[in-house]
Amino acid sequence: MSDTNKKTVLSCIQPTGDMHLGNYFGAVKNWVDLQSDYDCVYGVVDYHAMTMPYDVKKLRSNTWELITNLVAVGVKPENLFVQSLVPEHAELCWIFNCFCGIGELGRMTQFKDKSKKNEEEQSNKFISAGLLDYPVLQTADILIYKADYVPVGKDQEQHLELSRNIAGRFNHQVGQEYFVLPEGLYTETPKIMSTADPMRKMSKSAGEKHYISVFSDSKRIEKQIKSAVTDTGEVSEKMSAGVQNLFMILKASGDTISHDQLMDTYRDGNLRYGDLKVAVAESVVKMTDDFKVRRAEISADKKQLKSQIKASSADIRRKAQETIREVKDLVGLLNVRF
Ligand code: ADP
């Protein structure tokens, strides 16, 4: 972040471990691309990762792992910050809690879904207040940088609306249009399905065979693609979900020439699924090989990455501190500098 003429885009991701093709094509690649047109602020949101049951021994290493992976695929380190290194997010969250109704939070479908999942999967059925409050912290993540745009998928639309409501209520209460209401940035991103079961989304939570990790070795990637489910035996005029998914991965990974040729063959009724799988595997392996090389370089000098992230978080934090100072003034809190 720095170019004042550009609009600010804010986006965050939770450090929950491995990065798969769904995360990359569905979210992270977009982050990389947006960097040329916008001032981008990207958060690795470790406070958010605490809202669901998690392993305290893994959170820190997952955070570094995700940062390494993001930089390896092309996110600029100067655009990245770690949420807990900018504690003003939590401070603004508290202030916003006082501008948000309990009822509004209870209506969030993501809260309903996740708390149901917790109830079903956990013996103690624990649902944290953090999970309920998550969208308020998200509002703070966005507004603390006065972001103009937030890239959103359908699942986050309701949260963005809540952010706009909180910002509006805040502005009304303090008697000025202090916060700009953030807008969604609706970029076309593909939804990648599991190659083992193309009716369900590629996802870590569905288990190992349901996702292809961007950083796993080429042999495994090839094996997973070559054993992809193509059709279920039903004769249909329509392209099956599995074949559609393979075509989508082929295009997204950059081999548009093979994509178009194989699509023509499909239309002529002559496509051999084996050929499609070979093309997809080659294209994905080629793309991920570059990422792996970059990741190895970064991992060889972890100290450098750590100091870069410390510096970028400190830099980004200055903006957050400025907002907090102004907000405290506006809401009537003491604003003493120690
Ligand atoms: P997972 O479900 O594997 O745990 P997350 O829920 O942590 O993944 O998602 C992180 C980001 O990746 C989100 O922006 C989400 O929309 C995107 N994403 C996850 N899975 C897919 C997928 N299969 N296709 C497209 N985007 C995805």
mmCIF file of C-alpha atoms and ligand atoms in Angstrom:
data_model
loop_
_atom_site.group_PDB
_atom_site.id
_atom_site.type_symbol
_atom_site.label_atom_id
_atom_site.label_comp_id
_atom_site.label_asym_id
_atom_site.label_seq_id
_atom_site.Cartn_x
_atom_site.Cartn_y
_atom_site.Cartn_z
ATOM 1 C CA MET A 1 0.000 0.000 0.000
ATOM 2 C CA SER A 2 1.272 3.474 -0.801
ATOM 3 C CA ASP A 3 0.021 4.911 -4.093
ATOM 4 C CA THR A 4 -2.517 7.529 -3.035
ATOM 5 C CA ASN A 5 -4.196 7.737 -6.455
ATOM 6 C CA LYS A 6 -5.220 4.124 -6.406
ATOM 7 C CA LYS A 7 -8.308 2.767 -4.678
ATOM 8 C CA THR A 8 -7.686 0.532 -1.673
ATOM 9 C CA VAL A 9 -8.608 -3.140 -1.753
ATOM 10 C CA LEU A 10 -8.704 -5.118 1.466
ATOM 11 C CA SER A 11 -8.841 -8.874 1.684
ATOM 12 C CA CYS A 12 -8.019 -11.393 4.376
ATOM 13 C CA ILE A 13 -7.352 -15.089 4.650
ATOM 14 C CA GLN A 14 -7.236 -17.412 7.628
ATOM 15 C CA PRO A 15 -4.115 -19.418 8.373
ATOM 16 C CA THR A 16 -5.671 -22.857 8.259
ATOM 17 C CA GLY A 17 -2.787 -24.813 6.695
ATOM 18 C CA ASP A 18 -2.297 -26.096 3.186
ATOM 19 C CA MET A 19 -3.183 -24.089 0.035
ATOM 20 C CA HIS A 20 -5.127 -26.047 -2.571
ATOM 21 C CA LEU A 21 -6.087 -25.334 -6.177
ATOM 22 C CA GLY A 22 -9.513 -24.078 -5.019
ATOM 23 C CA ASN A 23 -7.939 -21.502 -2.672
ATOM 24 C CA TYR A 24 -5.449 -20.470 -5.330
ATOM 25 C CA PHE A 25 -7.784 -20.111 -8.317
ATOM 26 C CA GLY A 26 -10.757 -18.989 -6.217
ATOM 27 C CA ALA A 27 -9.036 -16.348 -4.095
ATOM 28 C CA VAL A 28 -5.267 -15.991 -3.995
ATOM 29 C CA LYS A 29 -4.642 -15.637 -7.748
ATOM 30 C CA ASN A 30 -7.082 -12.748 -7.693
ATOM 31 C CA TRP A 31 -5.021 -11.145 -4.906
ATOM 32 C CA VAL A 32 -1.923 -11.414 -7.069
ATOM 33 C CA ASP A 33 -3.675 -9.899 -10.112
ATOM 34 C CA LEU A 34 -5.298 -7.024 -8.195
ATOM 35 C CA GLN A 35 -1.909 -5.761 -7.082
ATOM 36 C CA SER A 36 -1.273 -4.038 -10.402
ATOM 37 C CA ASP A 37 -4.408 -1.862 -10.307
ATOM 38 C CA TYR A 38 -5.083 -1.222 -6.636
ATOM 39 C CA ASP A 39 -3.419 -0.376 -3.371
ATOM 40 C CA CYS A 40 -3.780 -3.776 -1.774
ATOM 41 C CA VAL A 41 -3.810 -4.587 1.916
ATOM 42 C CA TYR A 42 -3.847 -8.305 2.571
ATOM 43 C CA GLY A 43 -4.263 -9.733 6.039
ATOM 44 C CA VAL A 44 -3.343 -13.123 7.399
ATOM 45 C CA VAL A 45 -6.045 -13.127 10.025
ATOM 46 C CA ASP A 46 -4.879 -15.223 12.937
ATOM 47 C CA TYR A 47 -7.419 -13.718 15.369
ATOM 48 C CA HIS A 48 -10.166 -15.058 13.097
ATOM 49 C CA ALA A 49 -8.585 -18.501 13.107
ATOM 50 C CA MET A 50 -9.285 -18.683 16.853
ATOM 51 C CA THR A 51 -13.064 -18.508 16.429
ATOM 52 C CA MET A 52 -13.403 -22.208 15.586
ATOM 53 C CA PRO A 53 -11.773 -25.064 17.539
ATOM 54 C CA TYR A 54 -8.048 -24.960 16.687
ATOM 55 C CA ASP A 55 -4.719 -26.329 17.780
ATOM 56 C CA VAL A 56 -2.710 -23.726 19.737
ATOM 57 C CA LYS A 57 0.520 -25.540 18.840
ATOM 58 C CA LYS A 58 -0.148 -25.108 15.136
ATOM 59 C CA LEU A 59 -1.528 -21.595 14.751
ATOM 60 C CA ARG A 60 1.838 -19.816 14.657
ATOM 61 C CA SER A 61 3.447 -22.259 12.229
ATOM 62 C CA ASN A 62 0.314 -22.201 10.045
ATOM 63 C CA THR A 63 0.566 -18.411 9.955
ATOM 64 C CA TRP A 64 4.173 -18.525 8.705
ATOM 65 C CA GLU A 65 3.332 -21.329 6.332
ATOM 66 C CA LEU A 66 0.521 -19.331 4.749
ATOM 67 C CA ILE A 67 2.693 -16.213 4.467
ATOM 68 C CA THR A 68 5.424 -18.247 2.755
ATOM 69 C CA ASN A 69 2.895 -19.767 0.377
ATOM 70 C CA LEU A 70 1.297 -16.430 -0.459
ATOM 71 C CA VAL A 71 4.636 -14.836 -1.278
ATOM 72 C CA ALA A 72 5.661 -17.931 -3.288
ATOM 73 C CA VAL A 73 2.621 -17.569 -5.568
ATOM 74 C CA GLY A 74 3.186 -13.849 -6.126
ATOM 75 C CA VAL A 75 1.682 -11.790 -3.301
ATOM 76 C CA LYS A 76 4.055 -8.909 -2.564
ATOM 77 C CA PRO A 77 5.324 -9.093 1.027
ATOM 78 C CA GLU A 78 4.908 -5.321 1.423
ATOM 79 C CA ASN A 79 1.141 -5.771 0.962
ATOM 80 C CA LEU A 80 0.879 -8.401 3.687
ATOM 81 C CA PHE A 81 0.268 -7.987 7.387
ATOM 82 C CA VAL A 82 -0.488 -10.323 10.247
ATOM 83 C CA GLN A 83 -3.660 -9.345 12.060
ATOM 84 C CA SER A 84 -2.403 -9.927 15.608
ATOM 85 C CA LEU A 85 0.584 -7.657 14.893
ATOM 86 C CA VAL A 86 -1.930 -4.850 14.375
ATOM 87 C CA PRO A 87 -3.908 -5.040 17.642
ATOM 88 C CA GLU A 88 -5.903 -1.940 16.657
ATOM 89 C CA HIS A 89 -8.161 -4.349 14.724
ATOM 90 C CA ALA A 90 -9.331 -5.810 18.036
ATOM 91 C CA GLU A 91 -9.683 -2.340 19.535
ATOM 92 C CA LEU A 92 -11.860 -1.124 16.674
ATOM 93 C CA CYS A 93 -13.821 -4.373 16.859
ATOM 94 C CA TRP A 94 -14.737 -3.524 20.446
ATOM 95 C CA ILE A 95 -15.898 -0.052 19.472
ATOM 96 C CA PHE A 96 -17.928 -1.480 16.576
ATOM 97 C CA ASN A 97 -19.475 -4.084 18.904
ATOM 98 C CA CYS A 98 -21.217 -1.141 20.489
ATOM 99 C CA PHE A 99 -22.635 -0.140 17.086
ATOM 100 C CA CYS A 100 -23.921 -3.587 16.191
ATOM 101 C CA GLY A 101 -27.074 -5.347 17.356
ATOM 102 C CA ILE A 102 -26.976 -8.875 18.806
ATOM 103 C CA GLY A 103 -29.862 -9.786 16.515
ATOM 104 C CA GLU A 104 -27.885 -8.783 13.447
ATOM 105 C CA LEU A 105 -25.092 -11.177 14.371
ATOM 106 C CA GLY A 106 -27.440 -14.042 15.144
ATOM 107 C CA ARG A 107 -28.902 -13.737 11.637
ATOM 108 C CA MET A 108 -25.576 -14.324 9.854
ATOM 109 C CA THR A 109 -25.881 -17.538 7.879
ATOM 110 C CA GLN A 110 -22.192 -18.293 8.253
ATOM 111 C CA PHE A 111 -22.586 -18.162 12.038
ATOM 112 C CA LYS A 112 -25.580 -20.469 11.841
ATOM 113 C CA ASP A 113 -23.723 -22.925 9.573
ATOM 114 C CA LYS A 114 -20.497 -22.936 11.538
ATOM 115 C CA SER A 115 -22.136 -23.191 14.940
ATOM 116 C CA LYS A 116 -24.277 -26.073 13.666
ATOM 117 C CA LYS A 117 -21.105 -27.773 12.434
ATOM 118 C CA ASN A 118 -19.510 -27.279 15.862
ATOM 119 C CA GLU A 119 -22.541 -28.730 17.581
ATOM 120 C CA GLU A 120 -22.530 -31.761 15.323
ATOM 121 C CA GLU A 121 -18.809 -32.445 15.400
ATOM 122 C CA GLN A 122 -17.732 -31.551 18.910
ATOM 123 C CA SER A 123 -18.550 -33.562 21.968
ATOM 124 C CA ASN A 124 -18.653 -30.470 24.211
ATOM 125 C CA LYS A 125 -20.693 -28.508 21.628
ATOM 126 C CA PHE A 126 -18.707 -25.355 22.412
ATOM 127 C CA ILE A 127 -19.558 -22.287 20.373
ATOM 128 C CA SER A 128 -17.361 -19.292 21.130
ATOM 129 C CA ALA A 129 -18.597 -15.727 21.407
ATOM 130 C CA GLY A 130 -15.759 -15.016 18.952
ATOM 131 C CA LEU A 131 -17.614 -16.947 16.273
ATOM 132 C CA LEU A 132 -20.682 -14.780 16.762
ATOM 133 C CA ASP A 133 -18.568 -11.633 16.774
ATOM 134 C CA TYR A 134 -16.432 -12.617 13.762
ATOM 135 C CA PRO A 135 -18.222 -10.306 11.278
ATOM 136 C CA VAL A 136 -17.625 -7.318 13.563
ATOM 137 C CA LEU A 137 -13.893 -8.017 13.621
ATOM 138 C CA GLN A 138 -14.138 -8.374 9.852
ATOM 139 C CA THR A 139 -15.804 -4.951 9.709
ATOM 140 C CA ALA A 140 -12.880 -3.540 11.681
ATOM 141 C CA ASP A 141 -10.421 -5.259 9.274
ATOM 142 C CA ILE A 142 -12.043 -3.459 6.362
ATOM 143 C CA LEU A 143 -12.816 -0.046 7.821
ATOM 144 C CA ILE A 144 -9.574 0.465 9.708
ATOM 145 C CA TYR A 145 -7.851 0.952 6.327
ATOM 146 C CA LYS A 146 -10.824 2.853 4.879
ATOM 147 C CA ALA A 147 -10.922 0.253 2.124
ATOM 148 C CA ASP A 148 -12.908 1.141 -0.997
ATOM 149 C CA TYR A 149 -13.335 -2.410 -2.199
ATOM 150 C CA VAL A 150 -13.484 -5.881 -0.750
ATOM 151 C CA PRO A 151 -13.315 -8.842 -3.132
ATOM 152 C CA VAL A 152 -16.301 -10.949 -2.130
ATOM 153 C CA GLY A 153 -17.812 -14.253 -3.001
ATOM 154 C CA LYS A 154 -21.489 -15.031 -2.439
ATOM 155 C CA ASP A 155 -20.712 -16.461 1.036
ATOM 156 C CA GLN A 156 -19.329 -13.130 2.253
ATOM 157 C CA GLU A 157 -21.982 -10.775 0.859
ATOM 158 C CA GLN A 158 -24.013 -10.769 4.054
ATOM 159 C CA HIS A 159 -20.940 -9.842 6.105
ATOM 160 C CA LEU A 160 -20.119 -6.964 3.778
ATOM 161 C CA GLU A 161 -23.676 -5.681 4.155
ATOM 162 C CA LEU A 162 -23.239 -5.797 7.926
ATOM 163 C CA SER A 163 -20.007 -3.776 7.573
ATOM 164 C CA ARG A 164 -21.899 -1.160 5.613
ATOM 165 C CA ASN A 165 -24.628 -1.071 8.271
ATOM 166 C CA ILE A 166 -22.107 -0.662 11.084
ATOM 167 C CA ALA A 167 -20.256 2.064 9.167
ATOM 168 C CA GLY A 168 -23.553 3.865 8.467
ATOM 169 C CA ARG A 169 -24.679 3.638 12.095
ATOM 170 C CA PHE A 170 -21.287 4.880 13.276
ATOM 171 C CA ASN A 171 -21.385 7.830 10.866
ATOM 172 C CA HIS A 172 -24.909 8.708 11.994
ATOM 173 C CA GLN A 173 -23.954 8.581 15.669
ATOM 174 C CA VAL A 174 -20.864 10.781 15.287
ATOM 175 C CA GLY A 175 -22.638 13.152 12.927
ATOM 176 C CA GLN A 176 -20.303 12.931 9.961
ATOM 177 C CA GLU A 177 -19.572 10.679 6.978
ATOM 178 C CA TYR A 178 -16.338 9.465 8.516
ATOM 179 C CA PHE A 179 -16.268 5.951 7.084
ATOM 180 C CA VAL A 180 -16.783 5.368 3.382
ATOM 181 C CA LEU A 181 -19.185 2.459 2.973
ATOM 182 C CA PRO A 182 -17.084 -0.363 1.471
ATOM 183 C CA GLU A 183 -18.187 -1.958 -1.776
ATOM 184 C CA GLY A 184 -17.847 -5.506 -2.998
ATOM 185 C CA LEU A 185 -15.446 -6.167 -5.839
ATOM 186 C CA TYR A 186 -17.091 -8.868 -7.860
ATOM 187 C CA THR A 187 -14.359 -10.524 -9.872
ATOM 188 C CA GLU A 188 -15.066 -13.724 -11.760
ATOM 189 C CA THR A 189 -13.247 -16.494 -9.935
ATOM 190 C CA PRO A 190 -13.766 -20.167 -10.687
ATOM 191 C CA LYS A 191 -15.245 -22.517 -8.144
ATOM 192 C CA ILE A 192 -13.074 -25.613 -8.224
ATOM 193 C CA MET A 193 -14.664 -28.937 -7.416
ATOM 194 C CA SER A 194 -13.078 -31.984 -5.788
ATOM 195 C CA THR A 195 -11.557 -34.243 -8.454
ATOM 196 C CA ALA A 196 -12.515 -37.254 -6.329
ATOM 197 C CA ASP A 197 -16.136 -36.097 -6.103
ATOM 198 C CA PRO A 198 -16.962 -33.321 -8.576
ATOM 199 C CA MET A 199 -20.329 -32.694 -6.934
ATOM 200 C CA ARG A 200 -18.617 -31.175 -3.883
ATOM 201 C CA LYS A 201 -16.326 -28.180 -3.567
ATOM 202 C CA MET A 202 -12.588 -28.773 -3.369
ATOM 203 C CA SER A 203 -11.963 -28.236 0.326
ATOM 204 C CA LYS A 204 -9.557 -29.188 3.085
ATOM 205 C CA SER A 205 -12.336 -29.928 5.496
ATOM 206 C CA ALA A 206 -13.686 -32.703 3.235
ATOM 207 C CA GLY A 207 -10.470 -34.740 3.682
ATOM 208 C CA GLU A 208 -7.165 -35.327 1.858
ATOM 209 C CA LYS A 209 -8.474 -36.893 -1.314
ATOM 210 C CA HIS A 210 -10.790 -33.953 -1.891
ATOM 211 C CA TYR A 211 -8.111 -31.348 -2.459
ATOM 212 C CA ILE A 212 -5.002 -30.958 -4.577
ATOM 213 C CA SER A 213 -2.344 -29.051 -2.707
ATOM 214 C CA VAL A 214 -0.489 -26.427 -4.722
ATOM 215 C CA PHE A 215 2.771 -27.435 -3.030
ATOM 216 C CA SER A 216 2.556 -31.214 -3.018
ATOM 217 C CA ASP A 217 5.017 -33.103 -5.211
ATOM 218 C CA SER A 218 4.352 -33.404 -8.928
ATOM 219 C CA LYS A 219 3.832 -37.161 -8.802
ATOM 220 C CA ARG A 220 0.991 -36.804 -6.333
ATOM 221 C CA ILE A 221 -0.604 -33.998 -8.331
ATOM 222 C CA GLU A 222 -0.420 -36.128 -11.511
ATOM 223 C CA LYS A 223 -1.883 -39.113 -9.703
ATOM 224 C CA GLN A 224 -4.757 -37.098 -8.287
ATOM 225 C CA ILE A 225 -5.609 -35.591 -11.679
ATOM 226 C CA LYS A 226 -5.282 -38.862 -13.540
ATOM 227 C CA SER A 227 -7.657 -40.563 -11.135
ATOM 228 C CA ALA A 228 -10.200 -37.722 -11.382
ATOM 229 C CA VAL A 229 -13.822 -38.813 -11.646
ATOM 230 C CA THR A 230 -15.020 -37.820 -15.128
ATOM 231 C CA ASP A 231 -18.516 -39.194 -15.415
ATOM 232 C CA THR A 232 -20.687 -41.473 -13.429
ATOM 233 C CA GLY A 233 -21.703 -43.711 -16.304
ATOM 234 C CA GLU A 234 -24.949 -41.907 -16.983
ATOM 235 C CA VAL A 235 -25.377 -41.017 -20.637
ATOM 236 C CA SER A 236 -26.139 -37.334 -20.950
ATOM 237 C CA GLU A 237 -26.053 -34.568 -23.523
ATOM 238 C CA LYS A 238 -24.607 -32.236 -20.934
ATOM 239 C CA MET A 239 -20.930 -32.150 -20.046
ATOM 240 C CA SER A 240 -20.465 -33.945 -16.719
ATOM 241 C CA ALA A 241 -19.390 -31.995 -13.624
ATOM 242 C CA GLY A 242 -16.056 -33.845 -13.498
ATOM 243 C CA VAL A 243 -15.157 -33.026 -17.113
ATOM 244 C CA GLN A 244 -16.265 -29.419 -16.664
ATOM 245 C CA ASN A 245 -14.043 -29.169 -13.620
ATOM 246 C CA LEU A 246 -11.023 -30.511 -15.514
ATOM 247 C CA PHE A 247 -11.587 -28.031 -18.342
ATOM 248 C CA MET A 248 -11.868 -25.236 -15.809
ATOM 249 C CA ILE A 249 -8.610 -26.222 -14.099
ATOM 250 C CA LEU A 250 -6.878 -26.452 -17.491
ATOM 251 C CA LYS A 251 -7.941 -22.949 -18.463
ATOM 252 C CA ALA A 252 -7.228 -21.452 -15.040
ATOM 253 C CA SER A 253 -3.731 -22.961 -14.937
ATOM 254 C CA GLY A 254 -2.880 -21.174 -18.163
ATOM 255 C CA ASP A 255 -2.934 -23.704 -21.003
ATOM 256 C CA THR A 256 -5.708 -22.055 -22.988
ATOM 257 C CA ILE A 257 -4.450 -23.527 -26.276
ATOM 258 C CA SER A 258 -4.907 -27.143 -25.132
ATOM 259 C CA HIS A 259 -8.162 -26.094 -23.488
ATOM 260 C CA ASP A 260 -9.604 -24.779 -26.758
ATOM 261 C CA GLN A 261 -8.321 -27.711 -28.828
ATOM 262 C CA LEU A 262 -9.685 -30.310 -26.419
ATOM 263 C CA MET A 263 -12.980 -28.441 -26.166
ATOM 264 C CA ASP A 264 -13.322 -28.673 -29.973
ATOM 265 C CA THR A 265 -12.595 -32.395 -29.778
ATOM 266 C CA TYR A 266 -15.247 -32.716 -27.075
ATOM 267 C CA ARG A 267 -17.793 -30.883 -29.234
ATOM 268 C CA ASP A 268 -17.008 -33.259 -32.094
ATOM 269 C CA GLY A 269 -17.684 -36.131 -29.727
ATOM 270 C CA ASN A 270 -14.118 -37.470 -29.940
ATOM 271 C CA LEU A 271 -12.621 -36.452 -26.608
ATOM 272 C CA ARG A 272 -10.650 -39.110 -24.762
ATOM 273 C CA TYR A 273 -10.727 -38.296 -21.054
ATOM 274 C CA GLY A 274 -7.181 -39.636 -20.743
ATOM 275 C CA ASP A 275 -5.922 -36.894 -23.087
ATOM 276 C CA LEU A 276 -7.734 -34.227 -21.109
ATOM 277 C CA LYS A 277 -6.228 -35.519 -17.867
ATOM 278 C CA VAL A 278 -2.704 -35.541 -19.316
ATOM 279 C CA ALA A 279 -3.095 -31.924 -20.462
ATOM 280 C CA VAL A 280 -4.497 -30.829 -17.076
ATOM 281 C CA ALA A 281 -1.773 -32.623 -15.133
ATOM 282 C CA GLU A 282 0.983 -31.124 -17.303
ATOM 283 C CA SER A 283 -0.414 -27.626 -17.024
ATOM 284 C CA VAL A 284 -0.918 -27.782 -13.257
ATOM 285 C CA VAL A 285 2.508 -29.332 -12.654
ATOM 286 C CA LYS A 286 4.173 -26.652 -14.782
ATOM 287 C CA MET A 287 2.403 -23.891 -12.891
ATOM 288 C CA THR A 288 3.018 -25.353 -9.434
ATOM 289 C CA ASP A 289 6.682 -26.162 -10.185
ATOM 290 C CA ASP A 290 7.354 -22.436 -10.443
ATOM 291 C CA PHE A 291 5.629 -21.860 -7.115
ATOM 292 C CA LYS A 292 7.680 -24.619 -5.506
ATOM 293 C CA VAL A 293 10.962 -23.172 -6.718
ATOM 294 C CA ARG A 294 10.023 -19.791 -5.309
ATOM 295 C CA ARG A 295 8.891 -21.336 -2.045
ATOM 296 C CA ALA A 296 12.198 -23.172 -1.637
ATOM 297 C CA GLU A 297 14.077 -19.892 -2.154
ATOM 298 C CA ILE A 298 11.963 -18.136 0.475
ATOM 299 C CA SER A 299 12.254 -21.017 2.917
ATOM 300 C CA ALA A 300 16.045 -20.959 2.570
ATOM 301 C CA ASP A 301 16.044 -17.488 4.116
ATOM 302 C CA LYS A 302 13.237 -17.465 6.663
ATOM 303 C CA LYS A 303 14.856 -14.600 8.539
ATOM 304 C CA GLN A 304 14.461 -12.319 5.569
ATOM 305 C CA LEU A 305 10.772 -13.130 5.180
ATOM 306 C CA LYS A 306 10.197 -12.586 8.895
ATOM 307 C CA SER A 307 11.831 -9.177 8.851
ATOM 308 C CA GLN A 308 9.895 -8.219 5.697
ATOM 309 C CA ILE A 309 6.583 -9.150 7.311
ATOM 310 C CA LYS A 310 7.504 -7.394 10.543
ATOM 311 C CA ALA A 311 8.300 -4.244 8.557
ATOM 312 C CA SER A 312 5.180 -4.414 6.374
ATOM 313 C CA SER A 313 2.935 -5.069 9.392
ATOM 314 C CA ALA A 314 4.493 -2.073 11.172
ATOM 315 C CA ASP A 315 3.977 0.069 8.082
ATOM 316 C CA ILE A 316 0.367 -0.999 7.635
ATOM 317 C CA ARG A 317 -0.179 -0.588 11.386
ATOM 318 C CA ARG A 318 0.590 3.126 11.156
ATOM 319 C CA LYS A 319 -2.512 3.610 9.011
ATOM 320 C CA ALA A 320 -4.587 1.600 11.507
ATOM 321 C CA GLN A 321 -3.286 3.691 14.390
ATOM 322 C CA GLU A 322 -4.247 6.886 12.598
ATOM 323 C CA THR A 323 -7.814 5.605 12.161
ATOM 324 C CA ILE A 324 -8.045 4.518 15.801
ATOM 325 C CA ARG A 325 -6.909 7.924 17.014
ATOM 326 C CA GLU A 326 -9.575 9.649 14.907
ATOM 327 C CA VAL A 327 -12.261 7.151 15.935
ATOM 328 C CA LYS A 328 -11.491 7.578 19.636
ATOM 329 C CA ASP A 329 -11.846 11.322 19.225
ATOM 330 C CA LEU A 330 -15.156 10.909 17.433
ATOM 331 C CA VAL A 331 -16.724 8.533 19.958
ATOM 332 C CA GLY A 332 -15.660 10.499 23.035
ATOM 333 C CA LEU A 333 -12.858 8.305 24.392
ATOM 334 C CA LEU A 334 -9.738 9.794 25.937
ATOM 335 C CA ASN A 335 -7.037 10.264 23.381
ATOM 336 C CA VAL A 336 -3.870 10.600 25.388
ATOM 337 C CA ARG A 337 -0.566 9.774 23.749
ATOM 338 C CA PHE A 338 1.898 8.097 26.130
HETATM 339 P P1 ADP B 1 -11.159 -24.621 2.803
HETATM 340 O O1 ADP B 1 -12.633 -24.811 2.546
HETATM 341 O O2 ADP B 1 -10.330 -25.549 1.981
HETATM 342 O O3 ADP B 1 -10.802 -24.672 4.255
HETATM 343 P P2 ADP B 1 -11.196 -21.789 3.051
HETATM 344 O O4 ADP B 1 -12.617 -21.837 3.465
HETATM 345 O O5 ADP B 1 -10.156 -21.485 4.088
HETATM 346 O O6 ADP B 1 -10.832 -23.144 2.295
HETATM 347 O O7 ADP B 1 -11.092 -20.722 1.872
HETATM 348 C C1 ADP B 1 -10.092 -19.759 1.699
HETATM 349 C C2 ADP B 1 -10.410 -18.985 0.441
HETATM 350 O O8 ADP B 1 -10.375 -19.861 -0.715
HETATM 351 C C3 ADP B 1 -11.801 -18.353 0.413
HETATM 352 O O9 ADP B 1 -11.720 -17.083 -0.212
HETATM 353 C C4 ADP B 1 -12.643 -19.299 -0.419
HETATM 354 O O10 ADP B 1 -13.702 -18.646 -1.081
HETATM 355 C C5 ADP B 1 -11.624 -19.830 -1.420
HETATM 356 N N1 ADP B 1 -11.959 -21.219 -1.798
HETATM 357 C C6 ADP B 1 -11.927 -22.292 -0.982
HETATM 358 N N2 ADP B 1 -12.258 -23.421 -1.651
HETATM 359 C C7 ADP B 1 -12.526 -23.043 -2.935
HETATM 360 C C8 ADP B 1 -12.921 -23.743 -4.136
HETATM 361 N N3 ADP B 1 -13.090 -25.053 -4.130
HETATM 362 N N4 ADP B 1 -13.094 -23.044 -5.278
HETATM 363 C C9 ADP B 1 -12.911 -21.708 -5.299
HETATM 364 N N5 ADP B 1 -12.542 -20.990 -4.217
HETATM 365 C C10 ADP B 1 -12.334 -21.630 -3.040
#
